Amino acid sequence: IDRGNEIHDEIVNRGLLRKNIMLGNALVDMYTKCGVLTKARQVFEGLPARDVVSWSSLIAGYARNGHGHEAYKCFKHMQKEGFTPNEVTFTCVLKACGSMGAIEKGEQIHDEIVSKNFLEKNMVLGNALVDMYAKCGAIAKAREVFNKVPIRDMVSWNAIITGYAQHGYFEEALNCFEKMQHDGLFPNSITFACILKACGRLGAIDKGKLIHFHIVRERLLEKDIIIGNALLDMYVKCGLLMRAQEVFDKLPARNVASWTILITGYSHLEREEVVVNLFSKMLEEGISPNIVTFTAVLNACSHFGLLDKGQMYFDAMSEQYGIIPTLEHHTCMVDLFSRAGHFDKAVSVIKKIPNS
């Protein structure tokens, strides 16, 4: 961004923006890709002339950075000014609709795309439609579009597999995974992460182990922490804590999700000493716990009557880590005090629960 600002200043000093729309578009695109959307909008508003590329760059920036509503507003404004969206514009605004869960808006855009016959020649648009419907929870519609895509690539398959996995259709996700391989496409990190989630929820440990073998063979654990965490979670969900521990110990890098998955697994098995030790090691490594970590730790303290530790961790949530305790955290503390016979303290916690 610093180099981009310097070049921007040089362009302005030479007065080049007044005569070159491509330069203006390149600046808008640069600022959106660097995440500086206010500056991108400022450049966009100052352009002496705008074309479909200018609008598409801004819409893409908003969509890419999670500002779905702004992206959609720009899309409608662009049409109001008489510009006809192209395939890139439609792809970006579909991403925005998916992030907002705006199924009706997405369907309207789908109709526009069909009316222009764009789907017949553009695989990227087909993939964007599948992804949009999947993110909106309209899985049947996503599958319908998927089946009509003339050529399917890894993105197409990942969009439908992710949709199935995210909305609890784990058997369907596994079926798609097998069909994808039958079509000669090798899974990537996104595919593996989704399928490991499906294996964990279904308890399909044999399939999970086979995927683990492929991941190790392709050396994916060395490059992608998300894959490592998905593998860890799969073994925990299947109740194989020893295998999960082995995966955890071999991870080249660990984040708060890695620690939390393992801590939660041991918490469910009521291994409170392991939970407390893991939590301490996590803090020693400089990893800050999140809401889910504290839920697992407080649950362990509650089941084993660790009054002092439970109170200490509960206080640390807000005082040290700035996390506001949820209803679940308060419930753990009520349970902890009640099991120990400290009913006055349990009632005191209940009175402090927000909106209770």
mmCIF file with all atom_site columns, N, CA, C and O in Angstrom, residues 288-324:
data_model
loop_
_atom_site.group_PDB
_atom_site.id
_atom_site.type_symbol
_atom_site.label_atom_id
_atom_site.label_alt_id
_atom_site.label_comp_id
_atom_site.label_asym_id
_atom_site.label_entity_id
_atom_site.label_seq_id
_atom_site.pdbx_PDB_ins_code
_atom_site.Cartn_x
_atom_site.Cartn_y
_atom_site.Cartn_z
_atom_site.occupancy
_atom_site.B_iso_or_equiv
_atom_site.pdbx_formal_charge
_atom_site.auth_seq_id
_atom_site.auth_comp_id
_atom_site.auth_asym_id
_atom_site.auth_atom_id
_atom_site.pdbx_PDB_model_num
ATOM 1   N N  . SER A 1 288 ? -3.576  -16.841 22.843 1.00 0.00 ? 288 SER A N  1
ATOM 2   C CA . SER A 1 288 ? -4.703  -16.352 23.649 1.00 0.00 ? 288 SER A CA 1
ATOM 3   C C  . SER A 1 288 ? -5.935  -17.217 23.422 1.00 0.00 ? 288 SER A C  1
ATOM 4   O O  . SER A 1 288 ? -6.312  -17.468 22.274 1.00 0.00 ? 288 SER A O  1
ATOM 5   N N  . PRO A 1 289 ? -6.588  -17.678 24.502 1.00 0.00 ? 289 PRO A N  1
ATOM 6   C CA . PRO A 1 289 ? -7.795  -18.506 24.354 1.00 0.00 ? 289 PRO A CA 1
ATOM 7   C C  . PRO A 1 289 ? -8.961  -17.702 23.785 1.00 0.00 ? 289 PRO A C  1
ATOM 8   O O  . PRO A 1 289 ? -8.982  -16.468 23.880 1.00 0.00 ? 289 PRO A O  1
ATOM 9   N N  . ASN A 1 290 ? -9.930  -18.414 23.205 1.00 0.00 ? 290 ASN A N  1
ATOM 10  C CA . ASN A 1 290 ? -11.139 -17.748 22.725 1.00 0.00 ? 290 ASN A CA 1
ATOM 11  C C  . ASN A 1 290 ? -12.356 -18.232 23.522 1.00 0.00 ? 290 ASN A C  1
ATOM 12  O O  . ASN A 1 290 ? -12.213 -18.971 24.505 1.00 0.00 ? 290 ASN A O  1
ATOM 13  N N  . ILE A 1 291 ? -13.535 -17.838 23.099 1.00 0.00 ? 291 ILE A N  1
ATOM 14  C CA . ILE A 1 291 ? -14.767 -18.186 23.819 1.00 0.00 ? 291 ILE A CA 1
ATOM 15  C C  . ILE A 1 291 ? -14.929 -19.698 23.961 1.00 0.00 ? 291 ILE A C  1
ATOM 16  O O  . ILE A 1 291 ? -15.281 -20.201 25.029 1.00 0.00 ? 291 ILE A O  1
ATOM 17  N N  . VAL A 1 292 ? -14.644 -20.436 22.877 1.00 0.00 ? 292 VAL A N  1
ATOM 18  C CA . VAL A 1 292 ? -14.834 -21.890 22.884 1.00 0.00 ? 292 VAL A CA 1
ATOM 19  C C  . VAL A 1 292 ? -13.833 -22.564 23.821 1.00 0.00 ? 292 VAL A C  1
ATOM 20  O O  . VAL A 1 292 ? -14.172 -23.516 24.528 1.00 0.00 ? 292 VAL A O  1
ATOM 21  N N  . THR A 1 293 ? -12.589 -22.064 23.838 1.00 0.00 ? 293 THR A N  1
ATOM 22  C CA . THR A 1 293 ? -11.575 -22.620 24.739 1.00 0.00 ? 293 THR A CA 1
ATOM 23  C C  . THR A 1 293 ? -12.052 -22.529 26.179 1.00 0.00 ? 293 THR A C  1
ATOM 24  O O  . THR A 1 293 ? -11.969 -23.498 26.943 1.00 0.00 ? 293 THR A O  1
ATOM 25  N N  . PHE A 1 294 ? -12.544 -21.347 26.557 1.00 0.00 ? 294 PHE A N  1
ATOM 26  C CA . PHE A 1 294 ? -12.994 -21.147 27.940 1.00 0.00 ? 294 PHE A CA 1
ATOM 27  C C  . PHE A 1 294 ? -14.189 -22.035 28.279 1.00 0.00 ? 294 PHE A C  1
ATOM 28  O O  . PHE A 1 294 ? -14.308 -22.518 29.404 1.00 0.00 ? 294 PHE A O  1
ATOM 29  N N  . THR A 1 295 ? -15.065 -22.274 27.312 1.00 0.00 ? 295 THR A N  1
ATOM 30  C CA . THR A 1 295 ? -16.207 -23.165 27.560 1.00 0.00 ? 295 THR A CA 1
ATOM 31  C C  . THR A 1 295 ? -15.713 -24.561 27.928 1.00 0.00 ? 295 THR A C  1
ATOM 32  O O  . THR A 1 295 ? -16.187 -25.164 28.903 1.00 0.00 ? 295 THR A O  1
ATOM 33  N N  . ALA A 1 296 ? -14.751 -25.076 27.156 1.00 0.00 ? 296 ALA A N  1
ATOM 34  C CA . ALA A 1 296 ? -14.216 -26.419 27.416 1.00 0.00 ? 296 ALA A CA 1
ATOM 35  C C  . ALA A 1 296 ? -13.518 -26.487 28.766 1.00 0.00 ? 296 ALA A C  1
ATOM 36  O O  . ALA A 1 296 ? -13.700 -27.447 29.531 1.00 0.00 ? 296 ALA A O  1
ATOM 37  N N  . VAL A 1 297 ? -12.728 -25.464 29.078 1.00 0.00 ? 297 VAL A N  1
ATOM 38  C CA . VAL A 1 297 ? -11.965 -25.459 30.333 1.00 0.00 ? 297 VAL A CA 1
ATOM 39  C C  . VAL A 1 297 ? -12.901 -25.333 31.534 1.00 0.00 ? 297 VAL A C  1
ATOM 40  O O  . VAL A 1 297 ? -12.741 -26.048 32.530 1.00 0.00 ? 297 VAL A O  1
ATOM 41  N N  . LEU A 1 298 ? -13.879 -24.458 31.454 1.00 0.00 ? 298 LEU A N  1
ATOM 42  C CA . LEU A 1 298 ? -14.824 -24.274 32.560 1.00 0.00 ? 298 LEU A CA 1
ATOM 43  C C  . LEU A 1 298 ? -15.684 -25.522 32.757 1.00 0.00 ? 298 LEU A C  1
ATOM 44  O O  . LEU A 1 298 ? -16.040 -25.866 33.895 1.00 0.00 ? 298 LEU A O  1
ATOM 45  N N  . ASN A 1 299 ? -16.032 -26.209 31.668 1.00 0.00 ? 299 ASN A N  1
ATOM 46  C CA . ASN A 1 299 ? -16.771 -27.474 31.765 1.00 0.00 ? 299 ASN A CA 1
ATOM 47  C C  . ASN A 1 299 ? -15.970 -28.502 32.555 1.00 0.00 ? 299 ASN A C  1
ATOM 48  O O  . ASN A 1 299 ? -16.515 -29.204 33.409 1.00 0.00 ? 299 ASN A O  1
ATOM 49  N N  . ALA A 1 300 ? -14.678 -28.592 32.249 1.00 0.00 ? 300 ALA A N  1
ATOM 50  C CA . ALA A 1 300 ? -13.808 -29.541 32.958 1.00 0.00 ? 300 ALA A CA 1
ATOM 51  C C  . ALA A 1 300 ? -13.723 -29.188 34.442 1.00 0.00 ? 300 ALA A C  1
ATOM 52  O O  . ALA A 1 300 ? -13.817 -30.070 35.304 1.00 0.00 ? 300 ALA A O  1
ATOM 53  N N  . CYS A 1 301 ? -13.566 -27.900 34.730 1.00 0.00 ? 301 CYS A N  1
ATOM 54  C CA . CYS A 1 301 ? -13.504 -27.451 36.133 1.00 0.00 ? 301 CYS A CA 1
ATOM 55  C C  . CYS A 1 301 ? -14.803 -27.786 36.869 1.00 0.00 ? 301 CYS A C  1
ATOM 56  O O  . CYS A 1 301 ? -14.798 -28.206 38.031 1.00 0.00 ? 301 CYS A O  1
ATOM 57  N N  . SER A 1 302 ? -15.918 -27.623 36.179 1.00 0.00 ? 302 SER A N  1
ATOM 58  C CA . SER A 1 302 ? -17.233 -27.891 36.769 1.00 0.00 ? 302 SER A CA 1
ATOM 59  C C  . SER A 1 302 ? -17.399 -29.369 37.112 1.00 0.00 ? 302 SER A C  1
ATOM 60  O O  . SER A 1 302 ? -17.817 -29.725 38.214 1.00 0.00 ? 302 SER A O  1
ATOM 61  N N  . HIS A 1 303 ? -17.043 -30.252 36.174 1.00 0.00 ? 303 HIS A N  1
ATOM 62  C CA . HIS A 1 303 ? -17.235 -31.693 36.387 1.00 0.00 ? 303 HIS A CA 1
ATOM 63  C C  . HIS A 1 303 ? -16.341 -32.253 37.488 1.00 0.00 ? 303 HIS A C  1
ATOM 64  O O  . HIS A 1 303 ? -16.665 -33.276 38.095 1.00 0.00 ? 303 HIS A O  1
ATOM 65  N N  . PHE A 1 304 ? -15.216 -31.595 37.731 1.00 0.00 ? 304 PHE A N  1
ATOM 66  C CA . PHE A 1 304 ? -14.281 -32.143 38.710 1.00 0.00 ? 304 PHE A CA 1
ATOM 67  C C  . PHE A 1 304 ? -14.095 -31.245 39.934 1.00 0.00 ? 304 PHE A C  1
ATOM 68  O O  . PHE A 1 304 ? -13.148 -31.410 40.693 1.00 0.00 ? 304 PHE A O  1
ATOM 69  N N  . GLY A 1 305 ? -15.011 -30.292 40.081 1.00 0.00 ? 305 GLY A N  1
ATOM 70  C CA . GLY A 1 305 ? -15.024 -29.481 41.303 1.00 0.00 ? 305 GLY A CA 1
ATOM 71  C C  . GLY A 1 305 ? -13.787 -28.635 41.513 1.00 0.00 ? 305 GLY A C  1
ATOM 72  O O  . GLY A 1 305 ? -13.377 -28.414 42.668 1.00 0.00 ? 305 GLY A O  1
ATOM 73  N N  . LEU A 1 306 ? -13.167 -28.188 40.446 1.00 0.00 ? 306 LEU A N  1
ATOM 74  C CA . LEU A 1 306 ? -11.964 -27.341 40.571 1.00 0.00 ? 306 LEU A CA 1
ATOM 75  C C  . LEU A 1 306 ? -12.397 -25.890 40.783 1.00 0.00 ? 306 LEU A C  1
ATOM 76  O O  . LEU A 1 306 ? -12.350 -25.053 39.883 1.00 0.00 ? 306 LEU A O  1
ATOM 77  N N  . LEU A 1 307 ? -12.821 -25.607 42.017 1.00 0.00 ? 307 LEU A N  1
ATOM 78  C CA . LEU A 1 307 ? -13.418 -24.301 42.339 1.00 0.00 ? 307 LEU A CA 1
ATOM 79  C C  . LEU A 1 307 ? -12.477 -23.141 42.074 1.00 0.00 ? 307 LEU A C  1
ATOM 80  O O  . LEU A 1 307 ? -12.829 -22.186 41.384 1.00 0.00 ? 307 LEU A O  1
ATOM 81  N N  . ASP A 1 308 ? -11.293 -23.213 42.659 1.00 0.00 ? 308 ASP A N  1
ATOM 82  C CA . ASP A 1 308 ? -10.361 -22.081 42.553 1.00 0.00 ? 308 ASP A CA 1
ATOM 83  C C  . ASP A 1 308 ? -9.945  -21.821 41.104 1.00 0.00 ? 308 ASP A C  1
ATOM 84  O O  . ASP A 1 308 ? -9.936  -20.674 40.644 1.00 0.00 ? 308 ASP A O  1
ATOM 85  N N  . LYS A 1 309 ? -9.608  -22.918 40.401 1.00 0.00 ? 309 LYS A N  1
ATOM 86  C CA . LYS A 1 309 ? -9.195  -22.762 38.996 1.00 0.00 ? 309 LYS A CA 1
ATOM 87  C C  . LYS A 1 309 ? -10.352 -22.221 38.152 1.00 0.00 ? 309 LYS A C  1
ATOM 88  O O  . LYS A 1 309 ? -10.165 -21.342 37.313 1.00 0.00 ? 309 LYS A O  1
ATOM 89  N N  . GLY A 1 310 ? -11.544 -22.762 38.374 1.00 0.00 ? 310 GLY A N  1
ATOM 90  C CA . GLY A 1 310 ? -12.706 -22.309 37.619 1.00 0.00 ? 310 GLY A CA 1
ATOM 91  C C  . GLY A 1 310 ? -12.968 -20.834 37.799 1.00 0.00 ? 310 GLY A C  1
ATOM 92  O O  . GLY A 1 310 ? -13.199 -20.104 36.821 1.00 0.00 ? 310 GLY A O  1
ATOM 93  N N  . GLN A 1 311 ? -12.911 -20.373 39.050 1.00 0.00 ? 311 GLN A N  1
ATOM 94  C CA . GLN A 1 311 ? -13.126 -18.954 39.344 1.00 0.00 ? 311 GLN A CA 1
ATOM 95  C C  . GLN A 1 311 ? -12.031 -18.095 38.708 1.00 0.00 ? 311 GLN A C  1
ATOM 96  O O  . GLN A 1 311 ? -12.299 -17.038 38.134 1.00 0.00 ? 311 GLN A O  1
ATOM 97  N N  . MET A 1 312 ? -10.793 -18.613 38.788 1.00 0.00 ? 312 MET A N  1
ATOM 98  C CA . MET A 1 312 ? -9.657  -17.866 38.222 1.00 0.00 ? 312 MET A CA 1
ATOM 99  C C  . MET A 1 312 ? -9.806  -17.708 36.704 1.00 0.00 ? 312 MET A C  1
ATOM 100 O O  . MET A 1 312 ? -9.623  -16.625 36.158 1.00 0.00 ? 312 MET A O  1
ATOM 101 N N  . TYR A 1 313 ? -10.168 -18.818 36.030 1.00 0.00 ? 313 TYR A N  1
ATOM 102 C CA . TYR A 1 313 ? -10.323 -18.761 34.577 1.00 0.00 ? 313 TYR A CA 1
ATOM 103 C C  . TYR A 1 313 ? -11.501 -17.862 34.182 1.00 0.00 ? 313 TYR A C  1
ATOM 104 O O  . TYR A 1 313 ? -11.410 -17.104 33.211 1.00 0.00 ? 313 TYR A O  1
ATOM 105 N N  . PHE A 1 314 ? -12.583 -17.956 34.940 1.00 0.00 ? 314 PHE A N  1
ATOM 106 C CA . PHE A 1 314 ? -13.775 -17.146 34.642 1.00 0.00 ? 314 PHE A CA 1
ATOM 107 C C  . PHE A 1 314 ? -13.443 -15.654 34.765 1.00 0.00 ? 314 PHE A C  1
ATOM 108 O O  . PHE A 1 314 ? -13.824 -14.855 33.900 1.00 0.00 ? 314 PHE A O  1
ATOM 109 N N  . ASP A 1 315 ? -12.721 -15.294 35.818 1.00 0.00 ? 315 ASP A N  1
ATOM 110 C CA . ASP A 1 315 ? -12.334 -13.887 36.018 1.00 0.00 ? 315 ASP A CA 1
ATOM 111 C C  . ASP A 1 315 ? -11.375 -13.424 34.921 1.00 0.00 ? 315 ASP A C  1
ATOM 112 O O  . ASP A 1 315 ? -11.455 -12.277 34.451 1.00 0.00 ? 315 ASP A O  1
ATOM 113 N N  . ALA A 1 316 ? -10.468 -14.336 34.514 1.00 0.00 ? 316 ALA A N  1
ATOM 114 C CA . ALA A 1 316 ? -9.458  -13.975 33.502 1.00 0.00 ? 316 ALA A CA 1
ATOM 115 C C  . ALA A 1 316 ? -10.089 -13.670 32.147 1.00 0.00 ? 316 ALA A C  1
ATOM 116 O O  . ALA A 1 316 ? -9.540  -12.890 31.360 1.00 0.00 ? 316 ALA A O  1
ATOM 117 N N  . MET A 1 317 ? -11.242 -14.278 31.874 1.00 0.00 ? 317 MET A N  1
ATOM 118 C CA . MET A 1 317 ? -11.898 -14.061 30.577 1.00 0.00 ? 317 MET A CA 1
ATOM 119 C C  . MET A 1 317 ? -12.043 -12.585 30.259 1.00 0.00 ? 317 MET A C  1
ATOM 120 O O  . MET A 1 317 ? -11.611 -12.107 29.211 1.00 0.00 ? 317 MET A O  1
ATOM 121 N N  . SER A 1 318 ? -12.663 -11.858 31.179 1.00 0.00 ? 318 SER A N  1
ATOM 122 C CA . SER A 1 318 ? -12.917 -10.433 30.927 1.00 0.00 ? 318 SER A CA 1
ATOM 123 C C  . SER A 1 318 ? -11.734 -9.565  31.320 1.00 0.00 ? 318 SER A C  1
ATOM 124 O O  . SER A 1 318 ? -11.399 -8.607  30.627 1.00 0.00 ? 318 SER A O  1
ATOM 125 N N  . GLU A 1 319 ? -11.077 -9.918  32.441 1.00 0.00 ? 319 GLU A N  1
ATOM 126 C CA . GLU A 1 319 ? -10.011 -9.058  32.965 1.00 0.00 ? 319 GLU A CA 1
ATOM 127 C C  . GLU A 1 319 ? -8.745  -9.099  32.117 1.00 0.00 ? 319 GLU A C  1
ATOM 128 O O  . GLU A 1 319 ? -8.099  -8.078  31.889 1.00 0.00 ? 319 GLU A O  1
ATOM 129 N N  . GLN A 1 320 ? -8.371  -10.305 31.628 1.00 0.00 ? 320 GLN A N  1
ATOM 130 C CA . GLN A 1 320 ? -7.120  -10.441 30.876 1.00 0.00 ? 320 GLN A CA 1
ATOM 131 C C  . GLN A 1 320 ? -7.327  -10.491 29.359 1.00 0.00 ? 320 GLN A C  1
ATOM 132 O O  . GLN A 1 320 ? -6.482  -10.006 28.603 1.00 0.00 ? 320 GLN A O  1
ATOM 133 N N  . TYR A 1 321 ? -8.435  -11.102 28.940 1.00 0.00 ? 321 TYR A N  1
ATOM 134 C CA . TYR A 1 321 ? -8.594  -11.361 27.506 1.00 0.00 ? 321 TYR A CA 1
ATOM 135 C C  . TYR A 1 321 ? -9.725  -10.571 26.855 1.00 0.00 ? 321 TYR A C  1
ATOM 136 O O  . TYR A 1 321 ? -9.943  -10.690 25.655 1.00 0.00 ? 321 TYR A O  1
ATOM 137 N N  . GLY A 1 322 ? -10.440 -9.774  27.645 1.00 0.00 ? 322 GLY A N  1
ATOM 138 C CA . GLY A 1 322 ? -11.489 -8.914  27.092 1.00 0.00 ? 322 GLY A CA 1
ATOM 139 C C  . GLY A 1 322 ? -12.656 -9.677  26.489 1.00 0.00 ? 322 GLY A C  1
ATOM 140 O O  . GLY A 1 322 ? -13.335 -9.174  25.601 1.00 0.00 ? 322 GLY A O  1
ATOM 141 N N  . ILE A 1 323 ? -12.889 -10.911 26.966 1.00 0.00 ? 323 ILE A N  1
ATOM 142 C CA . ILE A 1 323 ? -14.003 -11.724 26.461 1.00 0.00 ? 323 ILE A CA 1
ATOM 143 C C  . ILE A 1 323 ? -15.176 -11.603 27.430 1.00 0.00 ? 323 ILE A C  1
ATOM 144 O O  . ILE A 1 323 ? -15.035 -11.876 28.624 1.00 0.00 ? 323 ILE A O  1
ATOM 145 N N  . ILE A 1 324 ? -16.328 -11.207 26.911 1.00 0.00 ? 324 ILE A N  1
ATOM 146 C CA . ILE A 1 324 ? -17.526 -11.113 27.755 1.00 0.00 ? 324 ILE A CA 1
ATOM 147 C C  . ILE A 1 324 ? -18.109 -12.512 27.906 1.00 0.00 ? 324 ILE A C  1
ATOM 148 O O  . ILE A 1 324 ? -18.453 -13.153 26.914 1.00 0.00 ? 324 ILE A O  1
#
